[in-house]
Amino acid sequence: MTNQAYISILTESQLNDYCQQILANSTITWIAIDTEFVRVDTYFSELSLVQIQDCLGQAAIIDPIAIKETAESDQPLNALVKLLADTSVVKVFHSARQDIEVLYQLQNQMPAAIFDTQIAAIFKKHGDIAGFARVIENELNTKLDKSQTRTNWHHRPLTDKQIEYALDDVRYLAPLYEKYLVELSDTQLQAVIEDCNALLDKSLYEPNPLKAGEKVKGTKGLRGKGLAIVNTLAKWREEFAIENNRPKKWVMSDEVIVHIAKRPPQTVQALYKVPNIKASSVKGYGEQWIELIDEVFNLPQDSLPKQEAKPTKETPQEEVLMHFANAYIHQIALEYNIMANHLINKTDLLSLVRNPNQALLTGWREELIGHSLVALLTGLVELKIQNQQVVLVHK
């Protein structure tokens, strides 16, 4: 038996009733939500479980696998999709991006009105990638059982231990959200919402084979035909992975793509000599790859990809100002347990030194350091050492 009563939702009609009841109840203004999914041998994550606890304390476990098995319509999870997209109910996640990805893929409809406690936890000095268990231990003085982290969520029936683990992810998420609503300032909460809204950009979750080459690692130094080969093979790989719902690196790794781009083979037989290439992949797709490489070599020179123009290198005086600003940036990074380049990277800092009044940082970054950096670089405040720490003081 589990420690908490919950609603078990195993059919499409049960899901419809549950979601309608939430939307019809005006006292339910938010729900805590988490998902379990599997992504081992597929391109797309496959939803295994959805856990919800509403603001009145009622928990529910939605089993999409069971629902699909007995479905009477071609969109058996439509009620859940509609609930997620309803703007009158806030959906509270912790580390929302992967959850949003798998939920968006249900019907290519984006959730709305979300709040991510991982982002909110930044203001409580837990860092910008704080895990749920660590935050709960620090904020609610509760140590969570993480023994089911690597469990197979597709396997049925679910054990009581799996269900208890799944419920914990919303059982403690709800009071964490309530705590943050009270303890964070209005400007901090607004910053969280701004970053959460940025997470609802569809382009973050929709595959884009045309830009697949930009994600290939190890391309530094490549240009012209080399970059064109990377882009062409990465596009082929992405389209193949999507069509066959297989991990894209199964058929061709980044390393192989870069090797081919650096020394383009002219025949299928030559492909077998590429380091770490899979012989089975060459046998199945080698001819296609050689055709794609040949097409790149037939492209006119002016159609080949160009290296992005590098920003003008900082002057000696700008370098001094960057070091000056970095003293404060590193102090804040230390205080909030964040890597300094996660607060602001070198390119953006140089841009800010050159034009302090531009709206460069947003969300939690703007709240933590954005306003202060502008004030520092425009001379409205100055740095001072107090109690062995770098602080800003008004002139």
mmCIF file of C-alpha atoms in Angstrom:
data_model
loop_
_atom_site.group_PDB
_atom_site.id
_atom_site.type_symbol
_atom_site.label_atom_id
_atom_site.label_comp_id
_atom_site.label_asym_id
_atom_site.label_seq_id
_atom_site.Cartn_x
_atom_site.Cartn_y
_atom_site.Cartn_z
ATOM 1 C CA MET A 1 0.000 0.000 0.000
ATOM 2 C CA THR A 2 1.175 3.517 -0.702
ATOM 3 C CA ASN A 3 1.277 6.169 2.008
ATOM 4 C CA GLN A 4 -1.006 8.583 0.196
ATOM 5 C CA ALA A 5 -4.420 8.092 -1.322
ATOM 6 C CA TYR A 6 -4.498 8.941 -4.990
ATOM 7 C CA ILE A 7 -6.751 8.677 -8.016
ATOM 8 C CA SER A 8 -5.645 6.032 -10.499
ATOM 9 C CA ILE A 9 -6.513 6.982 -14.071
ATOM 10 C CA LEU A 10 -6.369 4.046 -16.459
ATOM 11 C CA THR A 11 -8.951 4.818 -19.146
ATOM 12 C CA GLU A 12 -9.750 7.649 -21.520
ATOM 13 C CA SER A 13 -13.120 8.287 -19.868
ATOM 14 C CA GLN A 14 -11.512 8.489 -16.419
ATOM 15 C CA LEU A 15 -8.984 10.988 -17.792
ATOM 16 C CA ASN A 16 -11.735 13.077 -19.379
ATOM 17 C CA ASP A 17 -13.679 13.189 -16.104
ATOM 18 C CA TYR A 18 -10.603 14.025 -14.034
ATOM 19 C CA CYS A 19 -9.437 16.897 -16.259
ATOM 20 C CA GLN A 20 -12.961 18.336 -16.574
ATOM 21 C CA GLN A 21 -13.355 18.327 -12.799
ATOM 22 C CA ILE A 22 -10.123 20.297 -12.379
ATOM 23 C CA LEU A 23 -11.091 22.883 -14.977
ATOM 24 C CA ALA A 24 -14.614 23.190 -13.574
ATOM 25 C CA ASN A 25 -13.374 23.833 -10.026
ATOM 26 C CA SER A 26 -12.462 27.507 -9.716
ATOM 27 C CA THR A 27 -10.674 26.865 -6.417
ATOM 28 C CA ILE A 28 -8.037 24.805 -8.236
ATOM 29 C CA THR A 29 -5.707 27.533 -9.478
ATOM 30 C CA TRP A 30 -2.572 25.407 -9.853
ATOM 31 C CA ILE A 31 -1.396 21.820 -10.072
ATOM 32 C CA ALA A 32 1.988 20.248 -9.374
ATOM 33 C CA ILE A 33 2.942 17.939 -12.226
ATOM 34 C CA ASP A 34 5.745 15.549 -13.124
ATOM 35 C CA THR A 35 6.281 12.900 -15.770
ATOM 36 C CA GLU A 36 8.142 9.661 -16.143
ATOM 37 C CA PHE A 37 9.315 8.689 -19.604
ATOM 38 C CA VAL A 38 11.636 6.336 -21.438
ATOM 39 C CA ARG A 39 14.183 7.363 -24.066
ATOM 40 C CA VAL A 40 16.642 4.528 -24.515
ATOM 41 C CA ASP A 41 16.299 3.266 -28.069
ATOM 42 C CA THR A 42 14.058 5.934 -29.607
ATOM 43 C CA TYR A 43 14.440 9.443 -31.037
ATOM 44 C CA PHE A 44 11.310 10.711 -29.281
ATOM 45 C CA SER A 45 10.778 10.304 -25.551
ATOM 46 C CA GLU A 46 7.898 7.938 -24.787
ATOM 47 C CA LEU A 47 5.583 9.025 -21.990
ATOM 48 C CA SER A 48 5.193 6.392 -19.274
ATOM 49 C CA LEU A 49 3.403 8.153 -16.423
ATOM 50 C CA VAL A 50 1.997 11.531 -15.387
ATOM 51 C CA GLN A 51 1.687 12.504 -11.732
ATOM 52 C CA ILE A 52 -0.446 15.443 -10.606
ATOM 53 C CA GLN A 53 -1.336 16.940 -7.251
ATOM 54 C CA ASP A 54 -3.759 19.846 -7.260
ATOM 55 C CA CYS A 55 -3.595 22.786 -4.871
ATOM 56 C CA LEU A 56 -6.301 21.169 -2.701
ATOM 57 C CA GLY A 57 -4.032 18.176 -2.044
ATOM 58 C CA GLN A 58 -5.660 15.551 -4.291
ATOM 59 C CA ALA A 59 -3.077 13.395 -6.078
ATOM 60 C CA ALA A 60 -3.571 11.421 -9.277
ATOM 61 C CA ILE A 61 -1.504 9.025 -11.344
ATOM 62 C CA ILE A 62 -2.302 8.985 -15.054
ATOM 63 C CA ASP A 63 -1.177 5.887 -16.935
ATOM 64 C CA PRO A 64 -0.913 6.799 -20.639
ATOM 65 C CA ILE A 65 0.131 3.276 -21.578
ATOM 66 C CA ALA A 66 -3.031 1.752 -20.084
ATOM 67 C CA ILE A 67 -5.158 4.564 -21.521
ATOM 68 C CA LYS A 68 -3.850 3.991 -25.056
ATOM 69 C CA GLU A 69 -4.408 0.236 -24.811
ATOM 70 C CA THR A 70 -8.143 0.692 -24.218
ATOM 71 C CA ALA A 71 -8.601 3.946 -26.144
ATOM 72 C CA GLU A 72 -11.786 4.587 -28.067
ATOM 73 C CA SER A 73 -10.452 7.634 -29.958
ATOM 74 C CA ASP A 74 -7.315 8.456 -31.919
ATOM 75 C CA GLN A 75 -6.371 11.114 -29.327
ATOM 76 C CA PRO A 76 -6.920 9.387 -25.990
ATOM 77 C CA LEU A 77 -4.810 11.932 -24.053
ATOM 78 C CA ASN A 78 -6.587 14.960 -25.497
ATOM 79 C CA ALA A 79 -8.151 15.927 -22.148
ATOM 80 C CA LEU A 80 -4.689 16.092 -20.558
ATOM 81 C CA VAL A 81 -3.371 18.185 -23.447
ATOM 82 C CA LYS A 82 -6.279 20.615 -23.029
ATOM 83 C CA LEU A 83 -5.694 20.862 -19.290
ATOM 84 C CA LEU A 84 -2.021 21.623 -19.839
ATOM 85 C CA ALA A 85 -2.858 24.322 -22.396
ATOM 86 C CA ASP A 86 -5.465 26.017 -20.206
ATOM 87 C CA THR A 87 -4.180 29.368 -18.980
ATOM 88 C CA SER A 88 -6.425 29.502 -15.891
ATOM 89 C CA VAL A 89 -4.486 26.743 -14.109
ATOM 90 C CA VAL A 90 -0.766 27.146 -13.397
ATOM 91 C CA LYS A 91 1.269 24.005 -14.023
ATOM 92 C CA VAL A 92 4.146 23.668 -11.534
ATOM 93 C CA PHE A 93 7.196 21.636 -12.621
ATOM 94 C CA HIS A 94 10.708 21.134 -11.372
ATOM 95 C CA SER A 95 13.179 21.245 -14.266
ATOM 96 C CA ALA A 96 10.380 21.631 -16.768
ATOM 97 C CA ARG A 97 12.138 21.379 -20.108
ATOM 98 C CA GLN A 98 12.191 17.580 -20.526
ATOM 99 C CA ASP A 99 8.633 17.296 -19.204
ATOM 100 C CA ILE A 100 7.460 19.947 -21.661
ATOM 101 C CA GLU A 101 9.210 18.152 -24.517
ATOM 102 C CA VAL A 102 7.491 14.825 -23.925
ATOM 103 C CA LEU A 103 4.107 16.471 -23.237
ATOM 104 C CA TYR A 104 4.333 18.704 -26.310
ATOM 105 C CA GLN A 105 4.928 15.653 -28.481
ATOM 106 C CA LEU A 106 1.563 14.172 -27.482
ATOM 107 C CA GLN A 107 -0.317 16.398 -29.937
ATOM 108 C CA ASN A 108 2.175 19.126 -30.838
ATOM 109 C CA GLN A 109 0.421 21.526 -28.495
ATOM 110 C CA MET A 110 2.405 23.594 -26.030
ATOM 111 C CA PRO A 111 1.480 23.740 -22.331
ATOM 112 C CA ALA A 112 0.694 27.193 -20.960
ATOM 113 C CA ALA A 113 1.062 29.039 -17.660
ATOM 114 C CA ILE A 114 3.952 27.116 -16.136
ATOM 115 C CA PHE A 115 6.156 27.678 -13.085
ATOM 116 C CA ASP A 116 9.517 25.938 -12.749
ATOM 117 C CA THR A 117 10.746 25.549 -9.170
ATOM 118 C CA GLN A 118 14.252 24.753 -10.428
ATOM 119 C CA ILE A 119 14.462 28.294 -11.770
ATOM 120 C CA ALA A 120 12.941 29.673 -8.566
ATOM 121 C CA ALA A 121 15.522 27.719 -6.540
ATOM 122 C CA ILE A 122 18.249 29.897 -8.071
ATOM 123 C CA PHE A 123 17.118 32.756 -5.836
ATOM 124 C CA LYS A 124 17.453 30.471 -2.786
ATOM 125 C CA LYS A 125 21.120 29.880 -3.745
ATOM 126 C CA HIS A 126 20.745 26.271 -4.872
ATOM 127 C CA GLY A 127 22.422 26.883 -8.245
ATOM 128 C CA ASP A 128 20.879 26.915 -11.707
ATOM 129 C CA ILE A 129 20.638 23.132 -12.213
ATOM 130 C CA ALA A 130 19.607 21.995 -8.743
ATOM 131 C CA GLY A 131 18.112 18.508 -8.595
ATOM 132 C CA PHE A 132 14.682 18.050 -7.024
ATOM 133 C CA ALA A 133 15.859 15.782 -4.189
ATOM 134 C CA ARG A 134 18.564 18.229 -3.086
ATOM 135 C CA VAL A 135 16.174 21.183 -3.142
ATOM 136 C CA ILE A 136 13.530 19.294 -1.145
ATOM 137 C CA GLU A 137 16.110 18.197 1.418
ATOM 138 C CA ASN A 138 17.303 21.787 1.894
ATOM 139 C CA GLU A 139 13.940 23.542 1.692
ATOM 140 C CA LEU A 140 11.582 21.022 3.349
ATOM 141 C CA ASN A 141 14.086 19.075 5.457
ATOM 142 C CA THR A 142 12.971 15.820 3.804
ATOM 143 C CA LYS A 143 15.251 13.221 2.236
ATOM 144 C CA LEU A 144 13.616 11.581 -0.779
ATOM 145 C CA ASP A 145 14.058 7.954 -1.774
ATOM 146 C CA LYS A 146 15.733 7.993 -5.206
ATOM 147 C CA SER A 147 16.083 4.225 -5.589
ATOM 148 C CA GLN A 148 13.684 4.174 -8.563
ATOM 149 C CA THR A 149 15.533 6.800 -10.604
ATOM 150 C CA ARG A 150 16.693 4.231 -13.189
ATOM 151 C CA THR A 151 13.583 2.078 -13.105
ATOM 152 C CA ASN A 152 11.817 0.907 -16.271
ATOM 153 C CA TRP A 153 8.686 3.067 -16.235
ATOM 154 C CA HIS A 154 7.216 1.247 -19.227
ATOM 155 C CA HIS A 155 7.041 -2.050 -17.353
ATOM 156 C CA ARG A 156 3.605 -3.033 -16.045
ATOM 157 C CA PRO A 157 2.293 -3.575 -13.467
ATOM 158 C CA LEU A 158 3.908 -0.762 -11.518
ATOM 159 C CA THR A 159 5.091 -1.693 -8.048
ATOM 160 C CA ASP A 160 3.971 0.116 -4.901
ATOM 161 C CA LYS A 161 7.528 1.426 -4.561
ATOM 162 C CA GLN A 162 7.421 2.898 -8.072
ATOM 163 C CA ILE A 163 4.077 4.565 -7.387
ATOM 164 C CA GLU A 164 5.302 5.973 -4.076
ATOM 165 C CA TYR A 165 8.411 7.346 -5.769
ATOM 166 C CA ALA A 166 6.310 8.917 -8.528
ATOM 167 C CA LEU A 167 3.910 10.494 -6.041
ATOM 168 C CA ASP A 168 6.804 11.984 -4.059
ATOM 169 C CA ASP A 169 7.698 14.101 -7.068
ATOM 170 C CA VAL A 170 4.414 16.007 -6.780
ATOM 171 C CA ARG A 171 3.695 15.437 -3.088
ATOM 172 C CA TYR A 172 6.691 17.630 -2.202
ATOM 173 C CA LEU A 173 6.624 19.832 -5.283
ATOM 174 C CA ALA A 174 3.319 21.345 -4.141
ATOM 175 C CA PRO A 175 4.561 22.674 -0.750
ATOM 176 C CA LEU A 176 7.835 23.762 -2.366
ATOM 177 C CA TYR A 177 5.866 25.946 -4.791
ATOM 178 C CA GLU A 178 3.760 27.383 -1.949
ATOM 179 C CA LYS A 179 6.943 28.144 0.011
ATOM 180 C CA TYR A 180 8.517 29.966 -2.917
ATOM 181 C CA LEU A 181 5.376 32.015 -3.533
ATOM 182 C CA VAL A 182 5.719 33.357 -0.002
ATOM 183 C CA GLU A 183 9.494 33.697 0.259
ATOM 184 C CA LEU A 184 10.443 35.118 -3.136
ATOM 185 C CA SER A 185 9.957 38.801 -3.875
ATOM 186 C CA ASP A 186 7.586 40.026 -6.568
ATOM 187 C CA THR A 187 10.478 40.889 -8.871
ATOM 188 C CA GLN A 188 12.050 37.459 -8.337
ATOM 189 C CA LEU A 189 8.752 35.715 -9.102
ATOM 190 C CA GLN A 190 8.341 37.855 -12.196
ATOM 191 C CA ALA A 191 11.844 36.871 -13.322
ATOM 192 C CA VAL A 192 10.950 33.180 -12.880
ATOM 193 C CA ILE A 193 7.800 33.646 -14.949
ATOM 194 C CA GLU A 194 9.788 35.408 -17.675
ATOM 195 C CA ASP A 195 12.187 32.470 -17.938
ATOM 196 C CA CYS A 196 9.298 30.001 -17.804
ATOM 197 C CA ASN A 197 7.613 31.775 -20.703
ATOM 198 C CA ALA A 198 10.858 31.449 -22.657
ATOM 199 C CA LEU A 199 10.658 27.672 -22.129
ATOM 200 C CA LEU A 200 7.363 27.644 -24.028
ATOM 201 C CA ASP A 201 9.017 28.462 -27.351
ATOM 202 C CA LYS A 202 8.004 25.678 -29.757
ATOM 203 C CA SER A 203 11.306 25.877 -31.604
ATOM 204 C CA LEU A 204 13.015 24.387 -28.522
ATOM 205 C CA TYR A 205 11.107 21.133 -28.990
ATOM 206 C CA GLU A 206 10.438 20.802 -32.711
ATOM 207 C CA PRO A 207 13.107 18.872 -34.649
ATOM 208 C CA ASN A 208 14.834 21.014 -37.258
ATOM 209 C CA PRO A 209 17.024 18.910 -39.575
ATOM 210 C CA LEU A 210 18.167 22.043 -41.424
ATOM 211 C CA LYS A 211 19.979 23.181 -38.263
ATOM 212 C CA ALA A 212 21.185 19.756 -37.148
ATOM 213 C CA GLY A 213 24.756 20.554 -38.183
ATOM 214 C CA GLU A 214 24.934 23.318 -35.579
ATOM 215 C CA LYS A 215 24.694 20.690 -32.813
ATOM 216 C CA VAL A 216 27.530 18.493 -34.104
ATOM 217 C CA LYS A 217 30.498 18.643 -31.731
ATOM 218 C CA GLY A 218 34.108 18.961 -32.875
ATOM 219 C CA THR A 219 33.595 21.155 -35.946
ATOM 220 C CA LYS A 220 35.962 23.918 -34.851
ATOM 221 C CA GLY A 221 38.342 24.720 -37.666
ATOM 222 C CA LEU A 222 36.112 23.356 -40.407
ATOM 223 C CA ARG A 223 34.961 25.699 -43.145
ATOM 224 C CA GLY A 224 33.625 25.679 -46.671
ATOM 225 C CA LYS A 225 33.101 22.151 -48.001
ATOM 226 C CA GLY A 226 33.954 20.635 -44.618
ATOM 227 C CA LEU A 227 31.138 22.512 -42.868
ATOM 228 C CA ALA A 228 28.798 21.775 -45.783
ATOM 229 C CA ILE A 229 29.472 18.038 -45.403
ATOM 230 C CA VAL A 230 28.773 18.264 -41.662
ATOM 231 C CA ASN A 231 25.475 20.059 -42.317
ATOM 232 C CA THR A 232 24.436 17.653 -45.076
ATOM 233 C CA LEU A 233 25.213 14.448 -43.167
ATOM 234 C CA ALA A 234 23.730 15.804 -39.920
ATOM 235 C CA LYS A 235 20.525 16.702 -41.785
ATOM 236 C CA TRP A 236 20.345 13.186 -43.279
ATOM 237 C CA ARG A 237 20.967 11.652 -39.850
ATOM 238 C CA GLU A 238 18.274 13.765 -38.183
ATOM 239 C CA GLU A 239 15.670 12.933 -40.834
ATOM 240 C CA PHE A 240 16.553 9.224 -40.642
ATOM 241 C CA ALA A 241 16.293 9.234 -36.834
ATOM 242 C CA ILE A 242 12.921 11.007 -36.911
ATOM 243 C CA GLU A 243 11.456 8.746 -39.597
ATOM 244 C CA ASN A 244 12.620 5.570 -37.845
ATOM 245 C CA ASN A 245 12.257 6.887 -34.266
ATOM 246 C CA ARG A 246 15.777 5.831 -33.385
ATOM 247 C CA PRO A 247 18.561 7.681 -31.521
ATOM 248 C CA LYS A 248 20.382 9.732 -34.125
ATOM 249 C CA LYS A 249 23.836 8.622 -33.015
ATOM 250 C CA TRP A 250 23.022 4.951 -33.485
ATOM 251 C CA VAL A 251 23.614 5.122 -37.217
ATOM 252 C CA MET A 252 26.333 7.803 -37.294
ATOM 253 C CA SER A 253 28.088 9.570 -34.426
ATOM 254 C CA ASP A 254 29.292 13.180 -34.348
ATOM 255 C CA GLU A 255 32.840 11.870 -34.377
ATOM 256 C CA VAL A 256 32.246 9.958 -37.621
ATOM 257 C CA ILE A 257 30.595 12.965 -39.283
ATOM 258 C CA VAL A 258 33.591 15.159 -38.417
ATOM 259 C CA HIS A 259 36.084 12.528 -39.625
ATOM 260 C CA ILE A 260 34.257 12.339 -42.955
ATOM 261 C CA ALA A 261 34.152 16.133 -43.236
ATOM 262 C CA LYS A 262 37.885 16.425 -42.629
ATOM 263 C CA ARG A 263 38.841 13.701 -45.132
ATOM 264 C CA PRO A 264 35.862 13.113 -47.422
ATOM 265 C CA PRO A 265 35.846 9.545 -48.829
ATOM 266 C CA GLN A 266 35.164 9.223 -52.547
ATOM 267 C CA THR A 267 33.843 5.645 -52.523
ATOM 268 C CA VAL A 268 31.788 3.376 -50.297
ATOM 269 C CA GLN A 269 34.849 1.200 -49.756
ATOM 270 C CA ALA A 270 36.753 4.213 -48.452
ATOM 271 C CA LEU A 271 33.998 4.815 -45.877
ATOM 272 C CA TYR A 272 34.947 1.570 -44.127
ATOM 273 C CA LYS A 273 38.304 3.161 -43.236
ATOM 274 C CA VAL A 274 36.710 6.071 -41.358
ATOM 275 C CA PRO A 275 37.603 5.694 -37.645
ATOM 276 C CA ASN A 276 34.803 4.274 -35.445
ATOM 277 C CA ILE A 277 32.302 4.017 -38.297
ATOM 278 C CA LYS A 278 29.818 1.133 -38.096
ATOM 279 C CA ALA A 279 30.309 -1.373 -40.921
ATOM 280 C CA SER A 280 26.593 -2.198 -40.815
ATOM 281 C CA SER A 281 25.740 1.477 -41.353
ATOM 282 C CA VAL A 282 28.130 1.739 -44.288
ATOM 283 C CA LYS A 283 26.597 -1.368 -45.819
ATOM 284 C CA GLY A 284 23.081 0.015 -45.409
ATOM 285 C CA TYR A 285 23.556 3.698 -46.202
ATOM 286 C CA GLY A 286 27.072 4.175 -47.586
ATOM 287 C CA GLU A 287 25.927 4.826 -51.129
ATOM 288 C CA GLN A 288 23.569 7.561 -49.925
ATOM 289 C CA TRP A 289 26.369 9.200 -47.956
ATOM 290 C CA ILE A 290 28.747 9.208 -50.929
ATOM 291 C CA GLU A 291 26.033 10.763 -53.088
ATOM 292 C CA LEU A 292 25.521 13.493 -50.481
ATOM 293 C CA ILE A 293 29.264 14.159 -50.293
ATOM 294 C CA ASP A 294 29.435 14.363 -54.093
ATOM 295 C CA GLU A 295 26.579 16.877 -54.080
ATOM 296 C CA VAL A 296 28.539 19.082 -51.678
ATOM 297 C CA PHE A 297 31.588 19.017 -53.971
ATOM 298 C CA ASN A 298 29.386 20.118 -56.865
ATOM 299 C CA LEU A 299 28.084 23.165 -54.997
ATOM 300 C CA PRO A 300 29.258 26.572 -56.212
ATOM 301 C CA GLN A 301 31.750 28.251 -53.905
ATOM 302 C CA ASP A 302 29.405 31.096 -52.960
ATOM 303 C CA SER A 303 26.776 28.669 -51.644
ATOM 304 C CA LEU A 304 29.071 27.016 -49.113
ATOM 305 C CA PRO A 305 28.527 27.890 -45.421
ATOM 306 C CA LYS A 306 30.572 30.758 -44.080
ATOM 307 C CA GLN A 307 32.199 30.930 -40.690
ATOM 308 C CA GLU A 308 30.349 33.251 -38.346
ATOM 309 C CA ALA A 309 32.090 36.572 -38.030
ATOM 310 C CA LYS A 310 33.890 36.778 -34.714
ATOM 311 C CA PRO A 311 33.180 39.843 -32.585
ATOM 312 C CA THR A 312 35.889 42.460 -32.563
ATOM 313 C CA LYS A 313 38.465 41.575 -29.937
ATOM 314 C CA GLU A 314 38.363 43.662 -26.803
ATOM 315 C CA THR A 315 40.751 46.569 -26.521
ATOM 316 C CA PRO A 316 43.187 46.719 -23.595
ATOM 317 C CA GLN A 317 40.916 49.267 -21.896
ATOM 318 C CA GLU A 318 37.816 47.098 -22.446
ATOM 319 C CA GLU A 319 39.732 44.161 -20.979
ATOM 320 C CA VAL A 320 40.373 46.210 -17.836
ATOM 321 C CA LEU A 321 36.654 46.993 -17.542
ATOM 322 C CA MET A 322 35.758 43.330 -18.036
ATOM 323 C CA HIS A 323 38.140 42.295 -15.252
ATOM 324 C CA PHE A 324 36.564 44.990 -13.075
ATOM 325 C CA ALA A 325 33.025 43.710 -13.761
ATOM 326 C CA ASN A 326 34.140 40.102 -13.351
ATOM 327 C CA ALA A 327 35.083 40.733 -9.740
ATOM 328 C CA TYR A 328 31.416 41.361 -8.989
ATOM 329 C CA ILE A 329 30.172 38.599 -11.326
ATOM 330 C CA HIS A 330 32.352 35.988 -9.636
ATOM 331 C CA GLN A 331 31.229 37.175 -6.200
ATOM 332 C CA ILE A 332 27.566 36.661 -7.143
ATOM 333 C CA ALA A 333 28.378 33.327 -8.803
ATOM 334 C CA LEU A 334 30.052 32.153 -5.595
ATOM 335 C CA GLU A 335 27.167 33.348 -3.436
ATOM 336 C CA TYR A 336 24.487 31.677 -5.558
ATOM 337 C CA ASN A 337 26.411 28.482 -6.399
ATOM 338 C CA ILE A 338 26.421 29.209 -10.125
ATOM 339 C CA MET A 339 29.282 29.053 -12.608
ATOM 340 C CA ALA A 340 30.233 32.590 -13.576
ATOM 341 C CA ASN A 341 29.828 31.929 -17.312
ATOM 342 C CA HIS A 342 26.260 30.749 -16.617
ATOM 343 C CA LEU A 343 25.524 34.225 -15.323
ATOM 344 C CA ILE A 344 26.982 35.974 -18.367
ATOM 345 C CA ASN A 345 29.429 34.779 -21.011
ATOM 346 C CA LYS A 346 32.455 36.693 -22.238
ATOM 347 C CA THR A 347 30.836 37.807 -25.507
ATOM 348 C CA ASP A 348 27.811 39.270 -23.734
ATOM 349 C CA LEU A 349 29.958 40.913 -21.083
ATOM 350 C CA LEU A 350 32.053 42.619 -23.767
ATOM 351 C CA SER A 351 28.868 43.742 -25.498
ATOM 352 C CA LEU A 352 27.608 45.161 -22.197
ATOM 353 C CA VAL A 353 30.907 46.974 -21.592
ATOM 354 C CA ARG A 354 30.537 48.602 -25.007
ATOM 355 C CA ASN A 355 26.879 49.473 -24.512
ATOM 356 C CA PRO A 356 25.766 49.199 -20.870
ATOM 357 C CA ASN A 357 22.231 50.432 -21.518
ATOM 358 C CA GLN A 358 21.156 47.633 -23.847
ATOM 359 C CA ALA A 359 18.576 45.079 -22.664
ATOM 360 C CA LEU A 360 20.914 42.101 -22.867
ATOM 361 C CA LEU A 361 20.095 39.898 -19.871
ATOM 362 C CA THR A 362 16.620 38.623 -19.042
ATOM 363 C CA GLY A 363 14.815 36.653 -16.350
ATOM 364 C CA TRP A 364 16.807 35.505 -13.334
ATOM 365 C CA ARG A 365 20.102 36.725 -14.827
ATOM 366 C CA GLU A 366 18.785 40.239 -15.124
ATOM 367 C CA GLU A 367 17.461 40.078 -11.563
ATOM 368 C CA LEU A 368 20.712 38.705 -10.097
ATOM 369 C CA ILE A 369 23.305 40.801 -11.940
ATOM 370 C CA GLY A 370 21.810 42.655 -14.922
ATOM 371 C CA HIS A 371 20.677 45.825 -13.203
ATOM 372 C CA SER A 372 23.771 45.911 -11.001
ATOM 373 C CA LEU A 373 26.178 45.518 -13.932
ATOM 374 C CA VAL A 374 24.520 48.389 -15.766
ATOM 375 C CA ALA A 375 24.780 50.567 -12.646
ATOM 376 C CA LEU A 376 28.430 49.557 -12.177
ATOM 377 C CA LEU A 377 29.459 50.170 -15.785
ATOM 378 C CA THR A 378 27.675 53.516 -15.905
ATOM 379 C CA GLY A 379 29.269 54.730 -12.674
ATOM 380 C CA LEU A 380 26.118 54.812 -10.527
ATOM 381 C CA VAL A 381 27.614 52.388 -7.991
ATOM 382 C CA GLU A 382 31.112 51.328 -7.030
ATOM 383 C CA LEU A 383 32.809 48.176 -5.813
ATOM 384 C CA LYS A 384 33.938 47.854 -2.249
ATOM 385 C CA ILE A 385 35.361 45.083 -0.089
ATOM 386 C CA GLN A 386 33.334 44.407 3.058
ATOM 387 C CA ASN A 387 33.880 41.392 5.305
ATOM 388 C CA GLN A 388 36.195 39.893 2.681
ATOM 389 C CA GLN A 389 33.489 40.094 0.015
ATOM 390 C CA VAL A 390 33.030 42.255 -3.073
ATOM 391 C CA VAL A 391 29.904 44.385 -2.706
ATOM 392 C CA LEU A 392 28.233 47.229 -4.583
ATOM 393 C CA VAL A 393 27.637 50.506 -2.825
ATOM 394 C CA HIS A 394 25.812 53.577 -4.097
ATOM 395 C CA LYS A 395 27.889 56.685 -4.521
#
